[in-house]
Each structure stands twice: as structure tokens, then as C-alpha cells.
Short mmCIF file of C-alpha atoms and ligand atoms in Angstrom, two decimals:
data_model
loop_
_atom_site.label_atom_id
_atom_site.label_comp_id
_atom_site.label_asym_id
_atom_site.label_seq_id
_atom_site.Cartn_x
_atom_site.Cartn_y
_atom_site.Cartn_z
CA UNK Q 1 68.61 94.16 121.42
CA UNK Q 2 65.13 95.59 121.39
CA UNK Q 3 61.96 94.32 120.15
CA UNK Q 4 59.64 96.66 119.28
CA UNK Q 5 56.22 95.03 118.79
CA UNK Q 6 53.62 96.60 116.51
CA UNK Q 7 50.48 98.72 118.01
CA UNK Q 8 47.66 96.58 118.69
CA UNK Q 9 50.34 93.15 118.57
CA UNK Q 10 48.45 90.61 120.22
CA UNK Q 11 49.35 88.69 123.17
CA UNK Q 12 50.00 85.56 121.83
CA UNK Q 13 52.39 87.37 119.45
CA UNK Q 14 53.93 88.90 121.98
CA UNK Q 15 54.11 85.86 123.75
CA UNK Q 16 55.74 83.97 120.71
CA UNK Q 17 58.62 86.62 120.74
CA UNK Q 18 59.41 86.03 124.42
CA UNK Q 19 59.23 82.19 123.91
CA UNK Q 20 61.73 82.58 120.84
CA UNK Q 21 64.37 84.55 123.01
CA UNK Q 22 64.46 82.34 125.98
CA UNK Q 23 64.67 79.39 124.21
CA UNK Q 24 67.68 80.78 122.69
CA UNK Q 25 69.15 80.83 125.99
CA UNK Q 26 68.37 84.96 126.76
CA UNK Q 27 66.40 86.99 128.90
CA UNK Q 28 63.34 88.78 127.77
CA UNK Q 29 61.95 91.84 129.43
CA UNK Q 30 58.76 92.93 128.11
CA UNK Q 31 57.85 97.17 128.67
CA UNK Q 32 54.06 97.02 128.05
CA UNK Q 33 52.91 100.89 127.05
CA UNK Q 34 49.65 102.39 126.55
CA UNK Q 35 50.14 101.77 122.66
CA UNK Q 36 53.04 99.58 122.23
CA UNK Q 37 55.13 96.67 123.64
CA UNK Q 38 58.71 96.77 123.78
CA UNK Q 39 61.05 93.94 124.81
CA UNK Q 40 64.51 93.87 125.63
CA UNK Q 41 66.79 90.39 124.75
CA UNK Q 42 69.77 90.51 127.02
CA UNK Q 43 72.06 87.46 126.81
CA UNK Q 44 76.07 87.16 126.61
CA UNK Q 45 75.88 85.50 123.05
CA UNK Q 46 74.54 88.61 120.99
CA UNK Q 47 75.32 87.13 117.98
CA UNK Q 48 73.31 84.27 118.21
CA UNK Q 49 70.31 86.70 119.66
CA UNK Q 50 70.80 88.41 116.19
CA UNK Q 51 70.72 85.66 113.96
CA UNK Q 52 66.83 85.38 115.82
CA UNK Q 53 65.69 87.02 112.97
CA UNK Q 54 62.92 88.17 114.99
CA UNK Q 55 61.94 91.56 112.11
CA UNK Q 56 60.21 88.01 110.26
CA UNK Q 57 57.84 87.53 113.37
CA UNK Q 58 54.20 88.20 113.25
CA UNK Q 59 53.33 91.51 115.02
CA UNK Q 60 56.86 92.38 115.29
CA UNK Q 61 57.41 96.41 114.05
CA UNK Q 62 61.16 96.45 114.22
CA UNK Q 63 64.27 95.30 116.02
CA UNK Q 64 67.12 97.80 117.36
CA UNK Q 65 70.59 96.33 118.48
CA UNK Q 66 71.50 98.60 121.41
CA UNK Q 67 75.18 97.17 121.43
CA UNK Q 68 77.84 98.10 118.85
CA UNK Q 69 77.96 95.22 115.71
CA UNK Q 70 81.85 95.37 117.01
CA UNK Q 71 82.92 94.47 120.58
CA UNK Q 72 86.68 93.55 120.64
CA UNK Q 73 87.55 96.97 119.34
CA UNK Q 74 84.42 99.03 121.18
CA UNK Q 75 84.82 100.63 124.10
CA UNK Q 76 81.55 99.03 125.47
CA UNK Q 77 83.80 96.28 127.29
CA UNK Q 78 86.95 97.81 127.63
CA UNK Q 79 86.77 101.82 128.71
CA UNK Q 80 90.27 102.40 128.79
CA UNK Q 81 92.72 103.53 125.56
CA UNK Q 82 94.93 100.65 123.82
CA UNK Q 83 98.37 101.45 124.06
CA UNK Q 84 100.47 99.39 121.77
CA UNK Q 85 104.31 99.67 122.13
CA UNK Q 86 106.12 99.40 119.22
CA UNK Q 87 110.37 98.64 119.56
CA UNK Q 88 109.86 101.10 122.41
CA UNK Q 89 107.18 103.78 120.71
CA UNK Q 90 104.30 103.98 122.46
CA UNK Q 91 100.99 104.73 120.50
CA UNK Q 92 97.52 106.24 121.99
CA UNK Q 93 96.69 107.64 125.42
CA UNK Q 94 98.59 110.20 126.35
CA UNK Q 95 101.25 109.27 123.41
CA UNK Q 96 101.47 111.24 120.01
CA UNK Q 97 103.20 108.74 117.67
CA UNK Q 98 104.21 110.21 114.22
CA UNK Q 99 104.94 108.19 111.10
CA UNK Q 100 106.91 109.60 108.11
CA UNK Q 101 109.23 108.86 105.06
CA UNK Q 102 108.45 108.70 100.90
CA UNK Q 103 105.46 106.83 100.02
CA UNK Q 104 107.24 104.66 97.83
CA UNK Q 105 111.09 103.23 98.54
CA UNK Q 106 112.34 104.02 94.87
CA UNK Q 107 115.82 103.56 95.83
CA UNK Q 108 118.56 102.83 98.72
CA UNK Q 109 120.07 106.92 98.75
CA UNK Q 110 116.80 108.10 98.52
CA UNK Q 111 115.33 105.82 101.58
CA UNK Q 112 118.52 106.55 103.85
CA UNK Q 113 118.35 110.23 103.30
CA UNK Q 114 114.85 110.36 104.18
CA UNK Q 115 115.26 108.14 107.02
CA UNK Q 116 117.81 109.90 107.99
CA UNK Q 117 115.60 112.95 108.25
CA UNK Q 118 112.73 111.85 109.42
CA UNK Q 119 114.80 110.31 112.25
CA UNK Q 120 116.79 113.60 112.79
CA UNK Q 121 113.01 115.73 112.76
CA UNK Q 122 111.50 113.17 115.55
CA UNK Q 123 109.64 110.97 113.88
CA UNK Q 124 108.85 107.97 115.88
CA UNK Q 125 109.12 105.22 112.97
CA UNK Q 126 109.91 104.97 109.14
CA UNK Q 127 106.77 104.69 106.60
CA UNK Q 128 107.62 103.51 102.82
CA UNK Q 129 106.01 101.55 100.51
CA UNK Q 130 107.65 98.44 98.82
CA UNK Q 131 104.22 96.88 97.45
CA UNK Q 132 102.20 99.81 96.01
CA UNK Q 133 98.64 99.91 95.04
CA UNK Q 134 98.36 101.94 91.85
CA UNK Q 135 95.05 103.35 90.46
CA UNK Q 136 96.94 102.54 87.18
CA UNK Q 137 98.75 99.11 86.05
CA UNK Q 138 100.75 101.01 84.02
CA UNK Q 139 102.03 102.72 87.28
CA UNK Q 140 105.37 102.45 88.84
CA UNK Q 141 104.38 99.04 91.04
CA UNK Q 142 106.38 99.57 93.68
CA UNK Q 143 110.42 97.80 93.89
CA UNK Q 144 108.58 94.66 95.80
CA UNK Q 145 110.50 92.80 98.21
CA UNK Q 146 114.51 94.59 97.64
CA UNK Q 147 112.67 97.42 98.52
CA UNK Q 148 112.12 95.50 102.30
CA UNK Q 149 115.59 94.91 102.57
CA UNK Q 150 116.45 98.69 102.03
CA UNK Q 151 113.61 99.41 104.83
CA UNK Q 152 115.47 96.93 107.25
CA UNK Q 153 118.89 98.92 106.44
CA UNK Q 154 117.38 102.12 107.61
CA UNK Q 155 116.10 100.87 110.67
CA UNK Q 156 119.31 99.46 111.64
CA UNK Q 157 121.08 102.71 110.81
CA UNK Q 158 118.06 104.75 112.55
CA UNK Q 159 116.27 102.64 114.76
CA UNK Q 160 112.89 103.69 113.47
CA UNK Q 161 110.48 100.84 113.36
CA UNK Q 162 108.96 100.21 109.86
CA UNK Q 163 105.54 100.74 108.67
CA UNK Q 164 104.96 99.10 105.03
CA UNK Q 165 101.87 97.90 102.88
CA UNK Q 166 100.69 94.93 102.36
CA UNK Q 167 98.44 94.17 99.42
CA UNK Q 168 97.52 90.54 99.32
CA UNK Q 169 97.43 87.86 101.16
CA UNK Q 170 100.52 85.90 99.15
CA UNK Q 171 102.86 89.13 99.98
CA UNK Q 172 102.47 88.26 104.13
CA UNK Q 173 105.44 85.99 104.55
CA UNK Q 174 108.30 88.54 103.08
CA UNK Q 175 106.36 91.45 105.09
CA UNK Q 176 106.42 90.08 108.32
CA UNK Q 177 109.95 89.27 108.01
CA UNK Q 178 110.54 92.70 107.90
CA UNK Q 179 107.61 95.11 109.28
CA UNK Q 180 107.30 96.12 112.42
CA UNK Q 181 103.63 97.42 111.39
CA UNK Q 182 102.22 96.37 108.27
CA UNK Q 183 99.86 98.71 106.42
CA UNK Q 184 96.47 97.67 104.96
CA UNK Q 185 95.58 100.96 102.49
CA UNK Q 186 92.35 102.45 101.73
CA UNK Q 187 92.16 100.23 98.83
CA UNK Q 188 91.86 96.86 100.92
CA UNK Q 189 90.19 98.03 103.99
CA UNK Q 190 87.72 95.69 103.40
CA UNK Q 191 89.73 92.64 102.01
CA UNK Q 192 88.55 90.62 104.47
CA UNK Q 193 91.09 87.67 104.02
CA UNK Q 194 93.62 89.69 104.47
CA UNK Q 195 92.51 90.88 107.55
CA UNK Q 196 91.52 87.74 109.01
CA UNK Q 197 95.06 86.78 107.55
CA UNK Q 198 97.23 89.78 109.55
CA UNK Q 199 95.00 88.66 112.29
CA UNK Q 200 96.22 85.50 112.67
CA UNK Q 201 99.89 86.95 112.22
CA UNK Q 202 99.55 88.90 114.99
CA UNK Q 203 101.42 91.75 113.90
CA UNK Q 204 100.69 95.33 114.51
CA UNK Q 205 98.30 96.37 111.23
CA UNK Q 206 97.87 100.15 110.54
CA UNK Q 207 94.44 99.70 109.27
CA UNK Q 208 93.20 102.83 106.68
CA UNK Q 209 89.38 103.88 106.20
CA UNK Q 210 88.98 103.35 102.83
CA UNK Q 211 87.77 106.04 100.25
CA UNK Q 212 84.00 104.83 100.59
CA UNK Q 213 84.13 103.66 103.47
CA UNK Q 214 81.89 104.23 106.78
CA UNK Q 215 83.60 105.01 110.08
CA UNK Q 216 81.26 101.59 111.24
CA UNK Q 217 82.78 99.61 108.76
CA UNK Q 218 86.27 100.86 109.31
CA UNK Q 219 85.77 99.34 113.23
CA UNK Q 220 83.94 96.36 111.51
CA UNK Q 221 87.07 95.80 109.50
CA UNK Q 222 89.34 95.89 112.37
CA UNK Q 223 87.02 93.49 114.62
CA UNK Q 224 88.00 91.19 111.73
CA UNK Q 225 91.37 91.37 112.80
CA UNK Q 226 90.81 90.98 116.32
CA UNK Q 227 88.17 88.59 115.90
CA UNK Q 228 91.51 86.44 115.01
CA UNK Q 229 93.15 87.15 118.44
CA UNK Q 230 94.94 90.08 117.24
CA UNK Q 231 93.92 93.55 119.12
CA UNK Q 232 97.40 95.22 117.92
CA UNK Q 233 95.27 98.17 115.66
CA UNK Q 234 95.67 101.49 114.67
CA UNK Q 235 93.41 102.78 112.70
CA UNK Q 236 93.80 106.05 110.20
CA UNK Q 237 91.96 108.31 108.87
CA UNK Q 238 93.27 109.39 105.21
CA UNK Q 239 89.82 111.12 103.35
CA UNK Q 240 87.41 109.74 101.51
CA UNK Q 241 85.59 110.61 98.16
CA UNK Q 242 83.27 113.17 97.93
CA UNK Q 243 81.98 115.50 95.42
CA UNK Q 244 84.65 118.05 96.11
CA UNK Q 245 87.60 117.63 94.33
CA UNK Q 246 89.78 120.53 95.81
CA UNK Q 247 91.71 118.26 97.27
CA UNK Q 248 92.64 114.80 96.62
CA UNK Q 249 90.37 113.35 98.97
CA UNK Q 250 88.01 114.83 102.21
CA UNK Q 251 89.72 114.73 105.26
CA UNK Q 252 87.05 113.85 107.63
CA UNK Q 253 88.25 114.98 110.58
CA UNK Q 254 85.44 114.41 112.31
CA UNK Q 255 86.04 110.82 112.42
CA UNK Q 256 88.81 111.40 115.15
CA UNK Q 257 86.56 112.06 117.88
CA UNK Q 258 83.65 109.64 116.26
CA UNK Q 259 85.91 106.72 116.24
CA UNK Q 260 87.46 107.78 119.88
CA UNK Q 261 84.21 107.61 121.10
CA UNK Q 262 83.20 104.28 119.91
CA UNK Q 263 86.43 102.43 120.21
CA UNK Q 264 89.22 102.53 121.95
CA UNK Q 265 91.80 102.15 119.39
CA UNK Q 266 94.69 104.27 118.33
CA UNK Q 267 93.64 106.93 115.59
CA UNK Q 268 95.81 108.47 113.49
CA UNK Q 269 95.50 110.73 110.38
CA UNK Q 270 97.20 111.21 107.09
CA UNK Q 271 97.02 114.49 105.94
CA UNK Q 272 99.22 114.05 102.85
CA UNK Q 273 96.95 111.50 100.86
CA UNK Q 274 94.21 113.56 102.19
CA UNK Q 275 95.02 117.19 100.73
CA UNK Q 276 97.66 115.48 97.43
CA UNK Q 277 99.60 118.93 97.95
CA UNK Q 278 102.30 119.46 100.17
CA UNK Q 279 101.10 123.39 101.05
CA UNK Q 280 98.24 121.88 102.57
CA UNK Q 281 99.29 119.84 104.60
CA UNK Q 282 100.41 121.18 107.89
CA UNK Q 283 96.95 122.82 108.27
CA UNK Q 284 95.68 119.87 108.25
CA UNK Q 285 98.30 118.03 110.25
CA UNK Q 286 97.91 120.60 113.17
CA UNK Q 287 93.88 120.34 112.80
CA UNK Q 288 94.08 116.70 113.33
CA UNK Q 289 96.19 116.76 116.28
CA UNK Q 290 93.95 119.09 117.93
CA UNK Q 291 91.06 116.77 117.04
CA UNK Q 292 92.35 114.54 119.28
CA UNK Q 293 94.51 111.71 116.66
CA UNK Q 294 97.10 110.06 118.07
CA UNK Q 295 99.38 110.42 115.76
CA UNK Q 296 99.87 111.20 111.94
CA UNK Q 297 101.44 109.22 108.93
CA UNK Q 298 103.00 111.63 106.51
CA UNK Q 299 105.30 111.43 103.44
CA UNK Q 300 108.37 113.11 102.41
CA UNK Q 301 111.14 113.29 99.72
CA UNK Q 302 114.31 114.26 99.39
CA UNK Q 303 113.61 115.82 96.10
CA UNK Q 304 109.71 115.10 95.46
CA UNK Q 305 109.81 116.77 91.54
CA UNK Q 306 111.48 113.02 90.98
CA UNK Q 307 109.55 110.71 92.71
CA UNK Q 308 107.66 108.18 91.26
CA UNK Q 309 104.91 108.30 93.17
CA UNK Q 310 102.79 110.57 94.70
CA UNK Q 311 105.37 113.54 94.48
CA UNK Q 312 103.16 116.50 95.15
CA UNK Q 313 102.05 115.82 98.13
CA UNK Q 314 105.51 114.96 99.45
CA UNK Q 315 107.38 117.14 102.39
CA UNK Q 316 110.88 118.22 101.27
CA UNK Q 317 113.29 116.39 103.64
CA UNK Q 318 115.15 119.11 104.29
CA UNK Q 319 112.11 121.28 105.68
CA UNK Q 320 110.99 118.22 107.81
CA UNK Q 321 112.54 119.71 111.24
CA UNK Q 322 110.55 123.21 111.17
CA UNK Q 323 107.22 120.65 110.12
CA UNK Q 324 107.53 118.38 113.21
CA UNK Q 325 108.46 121.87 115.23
CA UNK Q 326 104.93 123.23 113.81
CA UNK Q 327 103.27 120.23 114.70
CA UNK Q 328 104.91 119.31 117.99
CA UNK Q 329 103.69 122.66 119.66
CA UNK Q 330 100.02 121.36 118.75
CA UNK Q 331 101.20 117.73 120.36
CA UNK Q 332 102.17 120.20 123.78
CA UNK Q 333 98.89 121.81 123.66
CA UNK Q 334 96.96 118.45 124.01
CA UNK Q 335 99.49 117.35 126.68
CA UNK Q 336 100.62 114.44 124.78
CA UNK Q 337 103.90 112.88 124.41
CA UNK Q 338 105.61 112.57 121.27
CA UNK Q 339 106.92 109.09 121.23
CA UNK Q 340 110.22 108.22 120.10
CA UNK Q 341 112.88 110.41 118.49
CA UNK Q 342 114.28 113.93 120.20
CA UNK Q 343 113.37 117.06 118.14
CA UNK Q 344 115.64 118.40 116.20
CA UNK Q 345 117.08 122.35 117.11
CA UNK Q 346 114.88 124.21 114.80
CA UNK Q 347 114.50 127.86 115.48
CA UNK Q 348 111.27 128.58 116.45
C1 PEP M 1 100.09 105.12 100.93
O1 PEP M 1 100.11 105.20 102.17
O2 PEP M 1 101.06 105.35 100.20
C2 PEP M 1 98.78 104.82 100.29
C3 PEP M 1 98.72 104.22 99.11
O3 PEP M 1 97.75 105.23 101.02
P1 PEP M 1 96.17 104.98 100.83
O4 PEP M 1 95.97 103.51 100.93
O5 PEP M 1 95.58 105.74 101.98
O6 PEP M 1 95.78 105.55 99.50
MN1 MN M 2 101.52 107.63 98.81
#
């Protein structure tokens, strides 16, 4: 952290400041300038040099942290990419791990048959939705925990691992029996119980940037998590509100390399909540992967004029093989690897 004292700050002031931080058990290191006096607090406990509340202090200008407000999830202490491994899919580094299925598990046929094809286009695990948040209450809610046992039967059948939401804190128990990842959705990305909760479960958690959320809160949110001993994150990147309402949300792509830079988490995207139509998107899918995600979370349907939830946005199952195909030969040009599943014989 840096102190930056005020122009003409005396030296007893000065003084004061130093006396503060090494009584709190840190290093000060005073710059003295022609105009102004700068001093660096370096100590292991930056928390506790923080809660200094120095900015109060008599010929004090202002105070700058220098380190991230996150550690566990920055890449100031640990360079290197987390790789998590997930029943045998890896996910970030050189690894390109896609998620897909229907948003919401409406029934057992319509679950399998996606599965099915998701598993046949080389998807490396199942997404679906037994606890939904709806902007509505008068919303389909989502078929609760049956809709976990369905999930489980597709795995077995498939293999793919499951990815499903969790909305509060009382829904944990049945989730974990089941999930393999466990989703938190833009709508809780800063329910911080719950993520102190999945923490403490130690369970992958697909963490989402919420609609209004910043891309420093999003890593704030998952230092919750691993705050609680649990560093098994992936973090996604699904749009947030702006004024343009072209699409259903603003893909900000840009927070692919942003978040890459500051942490060294997994970072995937999700095109289809994103754009809310299905034409748009693979342009987006293939845009992201070139951006540098490791991986993308998309949703499909067997026959998405039906579905009860979020049906326009949802890939026909039966066109899933030339998708992945589409999206693979961005995955080759970034010389990753796509985890999991063989592709499909599409002709391309
Ligand atoms: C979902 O994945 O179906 C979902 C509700 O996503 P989000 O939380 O990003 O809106
Ligand atoms: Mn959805």
C-alpha cells in the first residue's frame, strides 16, 4: 500500500504515519520528493495494513493499495493457470472444456435426448437446470430435486459430469449429492452465504458475473469461496446490462483477457444467455474462444419451440455436431485441447 502524504505535510505528520505502520507490525519506506512524500507499507498481513485507516490521518492526501483486494484467486502469488479435473475433464491451460444441454431439465426424454447429443457432438459435461431462477414467480420454477435424479441418469448413460444451479443455501445438501459442478447464476453472484457455503463444500462452483456486476467483484466473489479453502473455480462470463437491448444481455468479451490477466482461474463464456437468440450465437461462441475462454456453457433443445424456458436461445439438438465442428476449428487455432468427448463425423 502507498501513502501519499499531502504537499507541504509536516514532519511530525509524516512521522506519525510511519509510527502507525510499524507498530502494526509493517515496514515503512518513506520516498521524500521535491513536493511530496510518499511511503510504501509492506507487510505479509495486508489486511490488517488496510484496516490502518490511514486516508483519516492528518496530512495524509490519499492511500493506493498496490496489491489486488483478492489474493487466493490473483495471479500475484500463484503465476501459473488452475487446472481443475473434473471425472477426467480437464479445464484451463491448454484445455478447452465445453458445457452444454437445455437450460432447464423439463422432463426425462427430453434430458436423455439432449444428453445424448451433446455427448455424441463432444461436449465435455451435461449443463441443466433443476432449481431455476425466474425473473417471474409466475415462471415455470424449475422440476426441483426429480429433476437431479434425471441429471444422475444421463450421466450414467453418458458419462458427462453434471453442471446444475444452486439457488440458496437450503438447496446444498440434494445438489451435492448429485453435481459434479454446481452453478451459482448471475442472479446470486454476490450471495455471499452461499458462497462462503459452496466454499466450505468444497465442490467445484461455476461461478457467473452477474448482470451488474464488475469483473473486480466477480474475483471478489470467488475469493469468498476460496477464502473457505475451496480454490475449485471457474468463472463465466454471460453479459451484463447495458443500455443496448439488441441482445439479451452485452457480452463483454473483453472480460476474458481482463480476468486472465488478473487471476488465474478458468474462464468460460456463455454465449446463449448472452445474445437470447440461437442465430447469434456461434458468432459469439467462436469470438470467445479466440478471446482466449477456456471453455463455453451453452444450451440446447431437442425441440426449443416447447421448452419452458429460455427456448429461443436454445441450439436444436440435432444441429449440435456441425456447432461443436464450427467451434472446435477455433479451439485448434488457439492450440487447445478439447477435453472430454470425441467429435462427432460432421462433414466439414
Ligand atoms: C442459466 O444458466 O440457465 C441461467 C439462469 O443463467 P444466468 O444465471 O447467467 O442468467
Ligand atoms: Mn437458461
Amino acid at each position: 500500500m502507498m501513502i501519499v502524504m499531502r504537499q507541504g505535510a509536516t514532519e511530525d505528520e509524516i512521522a506519525h504515519v510511519i509510527g502507525r505502520i510499524e507498530a502494526a507490525g509493517a515496514q515503512a519506506h518513506p520516498s521524500r520528493g521535491e513536493f511530496v512524500t510518499v511511503i510504501g507499507a509492506i507487510g505479509d498481513d495486508r489486511e490488517m495494513i488496510a484496516g490502518l485507516s490511514l486516508e483519516g490521518e492528518a496530512g495524509v492526501e490519499k492511500v493506493v493499495p498496490i496489491l489486488k483486494p483478492y489474493k487466493l484467486v490473483s495471479r500475484e502469488f500463484h503465476s501459473e493457470d488452475a487446472v481443475l479435473e473434473i471425472r477426467g475433464r480437464k479445464i484451463g491451460g491448454d484445455n478447452f472444456c465445453l458445457i452444454a444441454g437445455p437450460c432447464t431439465v423439463e422432463t426425462r426424454e427430453q434430458t436423455l435426448v439432449t444428453a445424448r447429443a451433446m455427448k455424441e457432438a463432444g461436449a465435455a459435461m451435461l449443463r441443466g437446470g433443476a432449481f431455476k431462477p425466474r425473473t417471474s414467480p409466475y415462471s415455470f420454477q424449475g422440476l426441483g430435486e426429480p429433476a437431479l435424479e434425471i441429471l444422475v441418469e444421463a450421466r450414467e448413460e453418458t458419462g458427462l459430469p453434471i453442471v446444475t444451479e444452486v439457488m440458496t443455501v437450503a438447496q446444498i445438501p440434494a445438489v451435492l449429492e448429485v453435481a459434479d459442478v454446481v452453478q451459482v447464476g448471475a442472479r446470486n453472484t454476490q450471495n455471499f452465504d452461499l458462497l462462503r457455503e459452496l466454499g466450505q463444500a468444497g465442490i467445484p462452483v461455476l461461478l457467473k458475473r452477474g448482470m451488474a456486476t464488475t469483473i473486480e467483484e466477480l474475483l471478489l466473489s470467488a475469493e469468498y469461496i476460496a477464502a473457505e479453502g475451496n480454490e475449485k473455480i471457474i468463472l463465466c462470463e454471460r453479459g451484463i446490462r447495458t443500455f443496448e437491448n439488441a441482445t439479451r444481455s452485452t457480452l463483454d468479451l473483453s472480460a476474458v483477457p481482463v480476468v486472465k490477466q488478473k487471476s488465474r482461474l478458468p474462464m468460460i463464456v456463455d454465449p446463449s444467455h448472452a445474445m437470447g437468440t440461437r442465430d447469434l450465437i456461434l458468432p459469439m461462441a467462436r469470438a470467445a474462444v479466440v478471446a482466449g475462454a477456456d471453455g463455453l456453457i451453452v444450451e440446447a433443445h431437442p425441440s426449443p419451440e416447447t421448452a419452458l424456458c429460455d427456448g429461443p436461445q436454445a441450439i436444436y439438438v440435432d444441429q449440435m455436431n456441425a456447432w461443436v465442428a464450427d467451434v472446435r476449428r477455433c479451439v485448434d487455432l488457439m492450440g487447445k485441447v478439447m477435453a472430454g468427448g470425441e467429435p462427432a463425423e460432421v462433414g466439414v
